[in-house]
Amino acid sequence: MISLQNIRKSYHTDYNSLEVLKGIDLTINQGEFVSIMGSSGSGKSTLLNILGLLDEFDSGEYLLNDAAMDNLSQKQAAMYRNQLLGFVFQSFNLLNFKTAMENVALPLYYQKVDRKKRQALALDYLDRVGLKEWAHHLPTQLSGGQQQRVAIARSLITSPKVILADEPTGALDSKTSHDVMEIFKEVNREGITMIIVTHEEDIAKMTNRIIYLKDGLIEKEETGTISQT
Amino acid sequence: MFDLDNWQEIFNTIRKHKLRTGLTALGVFWGIFMLVFLMGAGKGLENGVTGLFGDRAKNSLYMGGRFTSKPYKGLAPGRSIRLTNEDVAAIRNRFEDEIAYVAPRMWMPSGEVTRNGMSAAFDVRGDGPDLIHIDPIKIIQGRFINQMDLREKRKVAVIGRGVRNVLFEKDEKPIGGYIQFKGVKYLVIGIAKSSRRGNNGMEDEKTIYIPLTTAQQVRNRPNSVGWFACAMHPNVKVSTVEHKIKDLLKERHSVAPNDLQAFWSENIEEEFAEVQGLFFGIRFLVWFVGIGSLLAGVIGVGNIMLIVVKERTKEIGIRKALGATPNSIVSMILLESVFLTTIAGYMGLAAGTVIVSLLNMAVGEGTEFYGNPEVDMGVAVTALIILIICGAITGLIPAMQASRVNPVVALKDE
């Protein structure tokens, strides 16, 4: 599903340049549930952004779904993001002026799906995360856990191949965190590849493969508590 | 662009940001409103003043004799110049190519006009059929003086509306009736109204027109013409002909060529051009101020859209992460900007039109210098189109900026 070879990335400022990723080699197969761990500055968020086509890499090779992801135009990147990838963020990143249902339906808007159809689909996905009754509420009227579940429904609605989650439980208490992880597991069981970035050991332990990043390189890998199906 | 979904996105965004939308719209609204209002008011002033001219032939000339001021060919100065039928015929002949109509005329001495025991003082003038092509009068009933009347020196009269209102009852038919002036009875053959506004028009309508030849006979001066009016062919400049006519008349009446006093003349073309020049100035001012406020409105839109993009950086980042293409972001911001400008501009146009037409109603028939303010729809719509284009252009800068938003940076923006 995902194959990285010698991916490098550095950020330049006026005075110095900082190499964040120093050659990442990584293969993730379809249906895996992977967590990426590392201290802040280890490059884990940068890696996730590159995986999510939100950021460009300097050198190396990135194959997503067997297609090379180098030198993409903004339009192509947008298309891949829309069709293959789903995002879940630490701060949920819902649009505050849209209802839960509208937020969930938004990715389909960019696929030019008919309004009625995408709203119906959005309701289905809200139902899956247990928030059907909250469909017409604004994000500000929902709790953090509920907002994150709306965001998950949004990431799922396009039936992506890969879900990328950046500290998805970072803003949640441990109980809600576990609920969210349960949903992720369920999603993963349907064959969707899950990649989460986290710095919480217990969250990482709930995945089946843990990749430790340190100073821009993969330090080690571990197997998590759930076994590969 | 005409995708319903796009519009629903825009409507939703606008609905959710009422204050911002309202403030943006206000600038544009005010710009168009001011333009329309100023144009309407300026047009009213223009209508008022040009109305003073009525539909008098704009390329016409009025001329008559006065007194000589210089000795010439043994003749002493101070001699009174009286125009004659031959003078008129000579002018007609000589300037056939330049002059379309010549209307010689003669005033009757003032006196009471009576009918059925009612009497009042009116101007009575001897005129010919060509006058109707020059003076701002219109026949609303019956007919004007014709050649037959002139030839047979008929005792007929065309009366102004004001005369009818005084001498005839409302239910009476004036045509076929008789009026009496200085012992002579005249058959009323037509009623005239003036196309001039205000006091001038009222004066015009208190006039009685009789055939010139009749007037000459009654005054017992069969070859005398008081003064004359003439209208040029199209594309003939009045001022050039004016001098030539004067030269001809000076020659015919043995007046020194450099005598500026012997003949008076009034060049309507020049007077009208002066007024036109004034209104050119007013129009320029209206556009200057109007375009200025329009520009302010448009820049306001651009400014607010820049703020909007800044404020929505995160939203744009989220949309991009979810698969929005740069084009869809550009068109979102652009459509919103153009939509706002159009709606606000249209409301300004409507409000301005309403105010101007209210003003129109209040002014009613108009005062001397002000009448029928109106909005030139063509110009207003042009302004609106300019505004929309400007809205698009000013929207474009923020839109491009929005499309360049890097989703990574935008999403970090807490």
XYZ file of C-alpha atoms in Angstrom:
643
model
C 0.000 0.000 0.000
C 2.662 2.423 1.078
C 6.314 2.208 0.254
C 8.914 4.781 1.270
C 12.504 4.634 0.163
C 15.154 6.929 1.532
C 12.758 9.798 2.082
C 14.529 12.999 3.107
C 13.086 16.316 4.116
C 14.633 19.464 5.478
C 13.225 22.845 6.401
C 15.093 25.970 5.506
C 14.997 29.234 7.355
C 16.979 32.354 6.596
C 19.874 31.309 8.797
C 19.991 27.563 8.901
C 18.470 24.467 7.485
C 17.147 21.654 9.592
C 17.045 18.145 8.284
C 13.961 16.556 9.780
C 13.836 13.259 7.928
C 17.182 11.709 7.146
C 16.257 8.802 4.936
C 13.163 6.855 5.869
C 12.584 3.390 4.472
C 9.215 2.003 5.304
C 6.675 -0.346 3.825
C 3.126 -0.577 5.095
C 0.819 -3.198 3.705
C -2.858 -2.852 3.164
C -4.902 -3.520 6.260
C -2.116 -2.784 8.722
C -2.709 -0.784 11.867
C 0.467 1.183 12.430
C 1.440 3.735 15.006
C 4.366 6.076 14.704
C 5.937 7.126 17.973
C 8.649 9.523 18.855
C 9.486 12.499 20.964
C 8.674 15.935 19.675
C 11.125 16.905 16.971
C 11.640 13.335 15.927
C 9.966 14.080 12.595
C 6.857 11.980 13.131
C 4.402 14.722 12.152
C 6.486 15.611 9.115
C 6.444 11.977 8.086
C 2.685 11.858 8.442
C 2.302 15.058 6.417
C 4.422 13.578 3.658
C 2.425 10.373 3.748
C -0.731 12.499 3.545
C 0.573 14.512 0.569
C 0.146 17.660 2.654
C 3.851 18.342 2.417
C 6.493 17.611 -0.181
C 9.649 15.576 0.348
C 13.081 16.547 -0.970
C 14.345 13.226 -2.210
C 13.514 9.560 -2.132
C 10.636 7.565 -3.476
C 7.081 7.340 -2.223
C 4.661 4.841 -3.725
C 1.057 5.078 -2.682
C -1.251 2.415 -4.025
C 1.511 1.596 -6.537
C 1.667 5.149 -7.904
C 4.719 7.371 -7.512
C 4.004 10.460 -5.468
C 6.798 12.748 -6.573
C 6.377 16.098 -8.262
C 2.641 16.102 -7.898
C 0.779 19.216 -8.927
C -1.445 20.683 -6.236
C -4.414 19.421 -8.174
C -3.138 15.866 -8.372
C -2.265 15.889 -4.695
C -5.770 17.122 -3.916
C -7.235 14.313 -5.963
C -5.171 11.612 -4.229
C -5.964 13.066 -0.816
C -9.608 13.099 -1.668
C -9.798 9.576 -3.060
C -7.216 7.505 -1.212
C -6.653 9.211 2.099
C -8.626 10.158 5.160
C -7.361 12.510 7.869
C -8.006 12.708 11.574
C -6.356 15.537 13.491
C -5.578 16.206 17.117
C -7.636 19.388 17.084
C -10.422 17.728 15.066
C -10.349 20.498 12.418
C -14.063 20.616 11.852
C -15.583 23.692 10.215
C -17.345 25.460 13.064
C -20.034 27.014 10.922
C -21.131 23.701 9.456
C -23.244 21.096 11.199
C -21.851 17.684 11.983
C -23.570 16.253 8.945
C -22.266 18.975 6.620
C -18.759 18.469 7.967
C -18.916 14.777 7.292
C -20.307 15.363 3.805
C -17.631 17.902 2.812
C -15.097 15.499 1.188
C -17.870 14.250 -1.085
C -18.552 17.826 -2.147
C -15.089 17.840 -3.665
C -15.908 14.582 -5.409
C -18.927 16.359 -6.909
C -21.323 13.915 -5.316
C -24.944 14.994 -5.443
C -26.005 16.943 -2.346
C -28.844 14.655 -1.309
C -26.726 11.592 -1.780
C -23.798 12.919 0.200
C -26.039 14.025 3.042
C -27.636 10.614 3.211
C -24.202 9.027 3.223
C -23.039 11.452 5.901
C -25.944 10.370 8.089
C -24.960 6.736 7.587
C -21.408 7.392 8.694
C -22.523 9.490 11.649
C -24.700 6.568 12.629
C -21.656 4.294 12.495
C -19.850 6.477 15.030
C -23.027 6.715 17.094
C -23.819 10.360 16.461
C -26.862 10.249 14.241
C -28.940 12.286 16.667
C -26.256 14.976 16.677
C -26.207 15.364 12.906
C -27.626 18.860 12.952
C -25.519 20.182 15.800
C -22.595 22.503 15.279
C -19.172 21.242 16.382
C -19.121 23.757 19.239
C -22.185 22.066 20.683
C -20.393 18.712 20.846
C -17.896 17.341 23.333
C -14.302 16.698 22.290
C -14.906 12.992 21.906
C -17.978 13.606 19.838
C -16.110 16.063 17.628
C -13.355 13.539 17.048
C -15.932 10.936 16.110
C -17.452 13.388 13.616
C -13.948 13.888 12.197
C -13.512 10.116 11.913
C -16.815 9.813 10.097
C -15.603 12.553 7.761
C -12.363 10.691 7.080
C -14.275 7.504 6.321
C -16.953 8.847 4.029
C -14.862 8.666 0.858
C -14.003 4.995 1.567
C -10.269 5.764 1.614
C -7.538 3.161 1.467
C -5.541 4.778 4.233
C -6.490 6.786 7.288
C -3.838 9.065 8.711
C -4.377 10.274 12.246
C -2.164 12.917 13.830
C -2.345 12.607 17.619
C -6.037 11.673 17.376
C -6.358 11.221 21.111
C -4.095 14.073 22.130
C -6.983 16.303 23.155
C -9.145 13.612 24.730
C -9.360 12.019 28.157
C -8.334 8.386 28.472
C -11.874 6.991 28.430
C -12.775 8.833 25.212
C -9.362 7.979 23.794
C -10.166 4.323 24.172
C -13.550 4.778 22.539
C -11.846 6.437 19.579
C -9.302 3.648 19.358
C -12.126 1.110 19.374
C -13.635 2.834 16.354
C -10.228 2.803 14.658
C -9.876 -0.884 15.283
C -13.269 -1.536 13.842
C -12.410 0.534 10.776
C -9.150 -1.384 10.442
C -10.991 -4.680 10.553
C -12.741 -3.646 7.351
C -9.370 -3.600 5.629
C -8.572 0.089 5.765
C -4.911 0.820 6.526
C -4.588 2.899 9.714
C -1.570 5.024 10.498
C -1.602 7.053 13.687
C 1.011 9.342 15.117
C 1.031 9.463 18.851
C 3.331 9.989 21.802
C 1.185 7.999 24.186
C 2.613 4.532 24.785
C -0.716 2.943 25.735
C -2.364 4.213 22.564
C 0.490 2.904 20.451
C 0.235 -0.432 22.203
C -3.273 -0.816 20.849
C -1.985 -0.991 17.277
C -0.310 -4.012 15.713
C 2.899 -2.340 14.609
C 4.760 0.443 16.363
C 7.420 2.419 14.550
C 9.746 4.439 16.734
C 11.237 7.516 15.173
C 14.243 9.309 16.530
C 16.063 12.264 15.017
C 14.622 11.687 11.596
C 15.369 8.002 11.364
C 13.456 4.852 12.209
C 14.951 3.667 15.472
C 13.100 0.419 15.955
C 9.864 -1.404 15.360
C 7.684 -3.352 17.766
C 4.626 -5.428 17.502
C 1.582 -4.135 19.351
C -1.001 -5.958 21.350
C -3.470 -6.677 18.616
C -2.508 -9.332 16.211
C -2.653 -9.050 12.490
C -5.821 -10.547 11.020
C -19.807 28.154 -11.643
C -23.497 27.471 -12.060
C -23.284 24.343 -9.985
C -26.000 24.545 -7.375
C -23.690 23.042 -4.781
C -21.188 25.840 -5.183
C -23.923 28.337 -4.499
C -25.139 26.438 -1.500
C -21.602 26.495 -0.119
C -21.469 30.247 -0.662
C -24.919 30.917 0.776
C -24.033 28.871 3.830
C -20.769 30.716 4.365
C -22.433 34.082 3.930
C -25.300 33.175 6.217
C -22.881 32.088 8.885
C -20.932 35.355 8.714
C -23.701 37.926 8.678
C -21.852 40.872 10.178
C -18.826 40.560 7.957
C -21.015 40.103 4.910
C -23.170 43.060 5.885
C -20.228 45.388 6.349
C -18.688 44.349 3.069
C -21.954 44.803 1.260
C -22.493 48.231 2.803
C -19.501 49.785 1.045
C -20.567 48.583 -2.349
C -24.182 49.436 -1.684
C -23.238 52.970 -0.769
C -20.972 53.380 -3.795
C -23.637 52.429 -6.298
C -26.307 54.269 -4.361
C -24.306 57.501 -4.460
C -23.576 57.120 -8.145
C -27.199 56.517 -9.011
C -28.439 59.265 -6.738
C -25.958 61.815 -8.039
C -26.684 60.886 -11.623
C -30.399 61.190 -11.014
C -30.066 64.553 -9.297
C -27.709 65.845 -11.997
C -30.070 64.667 -14.676
C -32.891 66.488 -12.920
C -30.960 69.727 -12.972
C -30.115 69.171 -16.599
C -33.692 68.378 -17.539
C -34.798 71.479 -15.676
C -32.449 73.830 -17.459
C -32.705 72.327 -20.930
C -36.449 72.382 -20.339
C -36.187 76.165 -20.323
C -35.302 75.898 -23.987
C -38.149 73.562 -24.764
C -37.924 71.991 -28.173
C -37.012 75.292 -29.768
C -34.842 74.640 -32.790
C -31.370 74.496 -31.220
C -29.704 75.845 -34.346
C -31.851 78.947 -34.586
C -31.180 82.634 -34.672
C -33.320 85.644 -33.797
C -32.503 89.011 -35.358
C -33.961 92.487 -35.672
C -33.087 96.115 -36.377
C -32.097 98.801 -33.858
C -30.432 102.166 -34.389
C -27.253 102.906 -36.330
C -24.312 104.112 -34.285
C -21.969 105.259 -37.066
C -22.333 107.699 -39.933
C -22.171 106.068 -43.335
C -22.651 107.228 -46.913
C -23.757 110.644 -45.763
C -26.304 109.242 -43.335
C -26.195 110.398 -39.747
C -25.983 107.902 -36.872
C -29.037 107.251 -34.714
C -31.183 106.232 -37.675
C -33.764 103.552 -36.881
C -33.517 100.397 -38.984
C -36.800 98.839 -40.023
C -36.738 95.441 -41.697
C -39.002 94.863 -44.675
C -40.600 91.974 -46.523
C -37.897 92.411 -49.173
C -35.167 91.944 -46.576
C -36.723 88.649 -45.602
C -37.075 87.582 -49.226
C -33.449 88.536 -49.881
C -32.252 86.477 -46.895
C -34.336 83.550 -48.090
C -32.823 83.741 -51.546
C -29.223 84.384 -50.612
C -28.966 81.738 -47.892
C -31.127 79.061 -49.383
C -28.399 76.492 -48.731
C -27.862 77.429 -45.113
C -31.241 78.445 -43.811
C -34.119 76.001 -43.580
C -36.829 78.308 -42.259
C -37.238 82.043 -41.962
C -40.088 83.332 -39.855
C -40.628 87.097 -40.035
C -42.800 88.491 -37.293
C -44.336 91.647 -36.010
C -45.603 92.592 -32.564
C -48.930 94.252 -32.221
C -49.137 97.127 -29.760
C -50.419 95.911 -26.452
C -54.112 96.085 -25.804
C -57.098 94.295 -24.412
C -58.365 91.146 -26.063
C -62.065 90.665 -25.466
C -64.645 88.000 -25.946
C -68.227 87.809 -24.661
C -67.574 90.671 -22.301
C -64.441 89.039 -20.845
C -61.224 90.853 -21.497
C -57.565 90.560 -20.655
C -54.214 91.793 -21.947
C -52.223 89.372 -24.088
C -49.292 89.560 -26.458
C -50.527 89.550 -30.034
C -48.020 88.786 -32.771
C -48.107 88.559 -36.510
C -46.368 85.370 -37.624
C -45.930 83.042 -40.545
C -46.276 79.278 -40.871
C -42.543 78.622 -40.504
C -42.547 79.776 -36.889
C -43.821 76.403 -35.769
C -40.505 74.870 -36.883
C -38.473 77.261 -34.778
C -40.350 78.355 -31.687
C -41.067 75.857 -28.940
C -44.789 75.768 -29.579
C -47.053 72.860 -30.332
C -50.551 72.867 -31.748
C -52.804 70.821 -29.493
C -56.077 71.609 -31.260
C -56.933 72.883 -34.718
C -54.096 74.148 -36.885
C -51.409 76.798 -37.107
C -51.327 79.748 -39.531
C -50.811 78.595 -43.154
C -49.799 80.211 -46.459
C -53.433 80.761 -47.453
C -54.011 82.795 -44.299
C -50.983 84.915 -45.199
C -51.949 85.426 -48.809
C -55.556 86.329 -48.086
C -54.684 88.295 -44.925
C -57.325 86.320 -43.081
C -58.494 87.452 -39.716
C -57.692 84.235 -37.932
C -55.863 83.580 -34.652
C -54.042 80.743 -32.930
C -54.311 81.210 -29.174
C -52.072 79.874 -26.420
C -53.488 77.581 -23.778
C -53.325 80.360 -21.228
C -55.453 82.586 -23.452
C -58.071 79.897 -23.851
C -58.260 79.347 -20.110
C -59.010 83.051 -19.565
C -61.342 83.793 -22.458
C -63.212 80.516 -22.798
C -65.211 78.428 -20.341
C -63.998 74.933 -19.718
C -66.845 73.305 -21.643
C -66.619 75.692 -24.590
C -64.994 74.836 -27.873
C -62.656 77.702 -28.664
C -62.104 76.715 -32.281
C -64.655 78.482 -34.452
C -65.163 81.126 -31.774
C -64.226 84.759 -32.187
C -61.979 87.030 -30.176
C -61.728 90.764 -30.589
C -58.597 92.884 -30.501
C -58.483 96.625 -31.277
C -61.829 96.563 -32.968
C -61.082 93.604 -35.215
C -62.640 90.151 -34.759
C -60.485 87.079 -35.299
C -61.653 83.519 -35.870
C -59.871 81.077 -33.523
C -58.338 78.283 -35.631
C -55.949 76.565 -33.227
C -54.672 76.237 -29.701
C -50.960 76.166 -28.960
C -48.995 75.013 -25.985
C -45.366 75.661 -25.139
C -42.793 72.942 -24.685
C -40.743 75.211 -22.455
C -40.883 74.717 -18.718
C -41.673 77.163 -15.984
C -42.348 80.864 -16.416
C -41.167 81.015 -20.015
C -43.673 78.378 -20.966
C -46.470 80.264 -19.162
C -45.557 83.414 -21.059
C -45.537 81.516 -24.348
C -49.023 80.280 -23.689
C -50.360 83.781 -23.079
C -49.670 84.701 -26.689
C -52.023 85.079 -29.657
C -50.667 84.403 -33.135
C -52.262 86.054 -36.181
C -51.006 86.008 -39.803
C -48.140 88.448 -40.362
C -49.869 90.042 -43.352
C -53.005 90.605 -41.298
C -50.926 92.268 -38.614
C -49.197 94.432 -41.196
C -52.546 95.494 -42.626
C -54.124 96.214 -39.248
C -51.144 98.324 -38.264
C -51.183 99.835 -41.696
C -47.516 99.032 -42.282
C -47.789 96.502 -45.090
C -44.057 96.227 -45.749
C -42.744 96.274 -42.220
C -41.237 93.331 -40.325
C -40.426 93.739 -36.637
C -37.813 90.983 -36.446
C -37.344 87.465 -37.661
C -36.354 84.020 -36.507
C -34.586 81.511 -38.653
C -33.458 77.922 -38.289
C -30.485 76.462 -40.106
C -30.200 73.286 -42.061
C -28.533 70.507 -40.064
C -24.739 70.834 -39.821
C -24.763 74.555 -40.530
C -23.125 76.629 -37.812
C -25.376 79.465 -36.757
C -22.555 81.888 -35.969
C -21.137 81.868 -39.518
C -24.532 82.508 -41.092
C -25.286 85.116 -38.436
C -22.470 87.361 -39.705
C -23.357 86.865 -43.328
C -26.985 87.838 -42.729
C -25.877 90.938 -40.847
C -23.533 91.880 -43.673
C -26.336 91.485 -46.200
C -28.707 93.592 -44.117
C -26.051 96.267 -43.528
C -25.571 96.519 -47.262
C -29.295 96.699 -47.918
C -29.847 99.378 -45.292
C -26.677 101.395 -45.954
C -25.222 100.696 -42.540
C -21.489 101.031 -41.899
C -19.872 97.558 -42.078
C -18.301 98.085 -38.663
C -21.521 99.240 -36.983
C -22.170 96.741 -34.219
C -25.294 98.488 -32.907
C -27.572 98.497 -35.919
C -28.847 94.919 -35.596
C -29.444 92.755 -32.590
C -29.331 89.006 -32.723
C -29.688 86.064 -30.400
C -27.824 82.887 -31.258
C -29.661 79.982 -29.637
C -27.006 77.513 -30.694
C -24.359 79.351 -28.697
C -26.572 79.717 -25.653
C -27.424 76.079 -25.796
C -23.770 75.124 -26.177
C -22.957 77.115 -23.041
C -25.583 75.239 -21.080
C -24.353 71.968 -22.517
C -20.851 72.858 -21.400
C -22.139 73.470 -17.898
C -23.752 70.067 -17.834
C -20.711 68.414 -19.190
C -19.011 69.793 -16.099
C -21.754 68.580 -13.798
C -21.735 65.139 -15.377
C -17.984 65.003 -14.999
C -18.334 65.872 -11.315
C -21.042 63.265 -10.818
C -18.903 60.581 -12.395
C -15.839 61.729 -10.515
C -17.553 61.524 -7.149
C -19.564 58.463 -8.130
C -16.597 56.494 -9.418
C -14.666 57.561 -6.342
C -17.214 56.094 -3.981
C -17.554 53.029 -6.189
C -13.832 52.555 -6.023
C -13.906 52.904 -2.269
C -16.607 50.263 -2.151
C -14.666 47.906 -4.370
C -11.438 48.357 -2.459
C -13.464 47.691 0.668
C -14.574 44.386 -0.788
C -11.028 43.484 -1.727
C -9.816 44.435 1.719
C -12.438 42.452 3.524
C -11.837 39.479 1.279
C -8.153 39.631 2.242
C -9.150 39.572 5.884
C -11.602 36.810 5.113
C -8.865 34.715 3.562
C -6.611 35.330 6.536
C -9.415 34.455 8.900
C -10.276 31.370 6.912
C -6.701 30.123 6.469
C -7.452 27.198 8.700
C -10.712 26.460 6.967
C -8.968 26.564 3.607
C -6.303 24.236 4.952
C -8.954 21.801 6.124
C -10.726 21.954 2.792
C -7.452 21.309 1.013
C -6.668 18.352 3.236
C -10.067 16.958 2.372
C -9.339 17.219 -1.334
C -10.167 20.773 -2.439
C -8.161 21.713 -5.531
C -6.542 25.159 -5.775
C -9.061 26.036 -8.469
C -12.001 25.183 -6.288
C -10.567 27.442 -3.561
C -10.051 30.301 -6.030
C -13.529 29.987 -7.409
C -14.998 29.787 -3.913
C -13.436 33.085 -2.818
C -14.020 34.708 -6.200
C -17.654 33.680 -6.419
C -18.273 34.895 -2.919
C -16.687 38.251 -3.715
C -18.535 38.669 -6.994
C -21.783 37.481 -5.497
C -21.514 39.942 -2.610
C -20.634 42.811 -4.919
C -23.444 42.008 -7.287
C -26.141 41.686 -4.670
C -25.030 44.766 -2.757
C -24.570 46.719 -5.972
C -27.974 45.696 -7.190
C -29.563 46.783 -3.922
C -27.741 50.101 -4.169
C -29.022 50.489 -7.693
C -32.556 49.701 -6.603
C -32.424 51.997 -3.564
C -30.937 54.826 -5.608
C -33.613 54.416 -8.239
C -36.355 54.439 -5.627
C -34.977 57.565 -3.946
C -34.606 59.344 -7.267
C -38.125 58.462 -8.351
C -39.451 59.608 -4.957
C -37.604 62.854 -5.580
C -39.181 62.955 -8.991
C -42.628 62.626 -7.467
C -41.877 65.304 -4.901
C -40.642 67.714 -7.547
C -43.637 66.892 -9.720
C -44.035 69.267 -12.627
C -40.862 70.858 -11.515
C -39.637 74.250 -10.544
C -37.905 76.600 -12.902
C -34.494 74.985 -12.733
C -35.285 71.462 -11.664
C -37.387 68.816 -13.330
C -37.870 65.096 -13.707
C -34.764 63.674 -12.057
C -34.179 60.316 -13.642
C -31.713 57.464 -13.605
C -30.065 56.613 -16.851
C -30.516 52.849 -16.699
C -27.843 52.161 -19.264
C -25.259 54.033 -17.254
C -26.355 52.504 -13.969
C -26.150 49.003 -15.373
C -22.739 49.820 -16.822
C -21.649 50.942 -13.376
C -22.938 47.707 -11.914
C -21.040 45.649 -14.471
C -17.864 47.633 -13.795
C -18.418 47.001 -10.124
C -18.803 43.266 -10.646
C -15.647 43.120 -12.721
C -13.802 45.143 -10.085
C -15.196 42.805 -7.446
C -13.773 39.892 -9.396
C -10.397 41.551 -9.816
C -10.106 42.568 -6.187
C -11.364 39.161 -5.174
C -8.719 37.552 -7.328
C -5.757 38.708 -5.231
C -7.086 37.238 -1.990
C -8.291 34.185 -3.889
C -4.856 33.495 -5.307
C -3.421 33.954 -1.868
C -5.943 31.489 -0.517
C -5.098 28.915 -3.137
C -1.450 29.073 -2.136
C -2.261 28.264 1.475
C -0.152 25.326 2.560
C -2.427 22.898 4.370
C 0.312 21.908 6.810
C 0.885 25.447 7.970
C -2.828 26.204 7.949
C -3.641 23.210 10.120
C -0.978 24.139 12.646
C -2.463 27.593 12.916
C -4.059 27.276 16.329
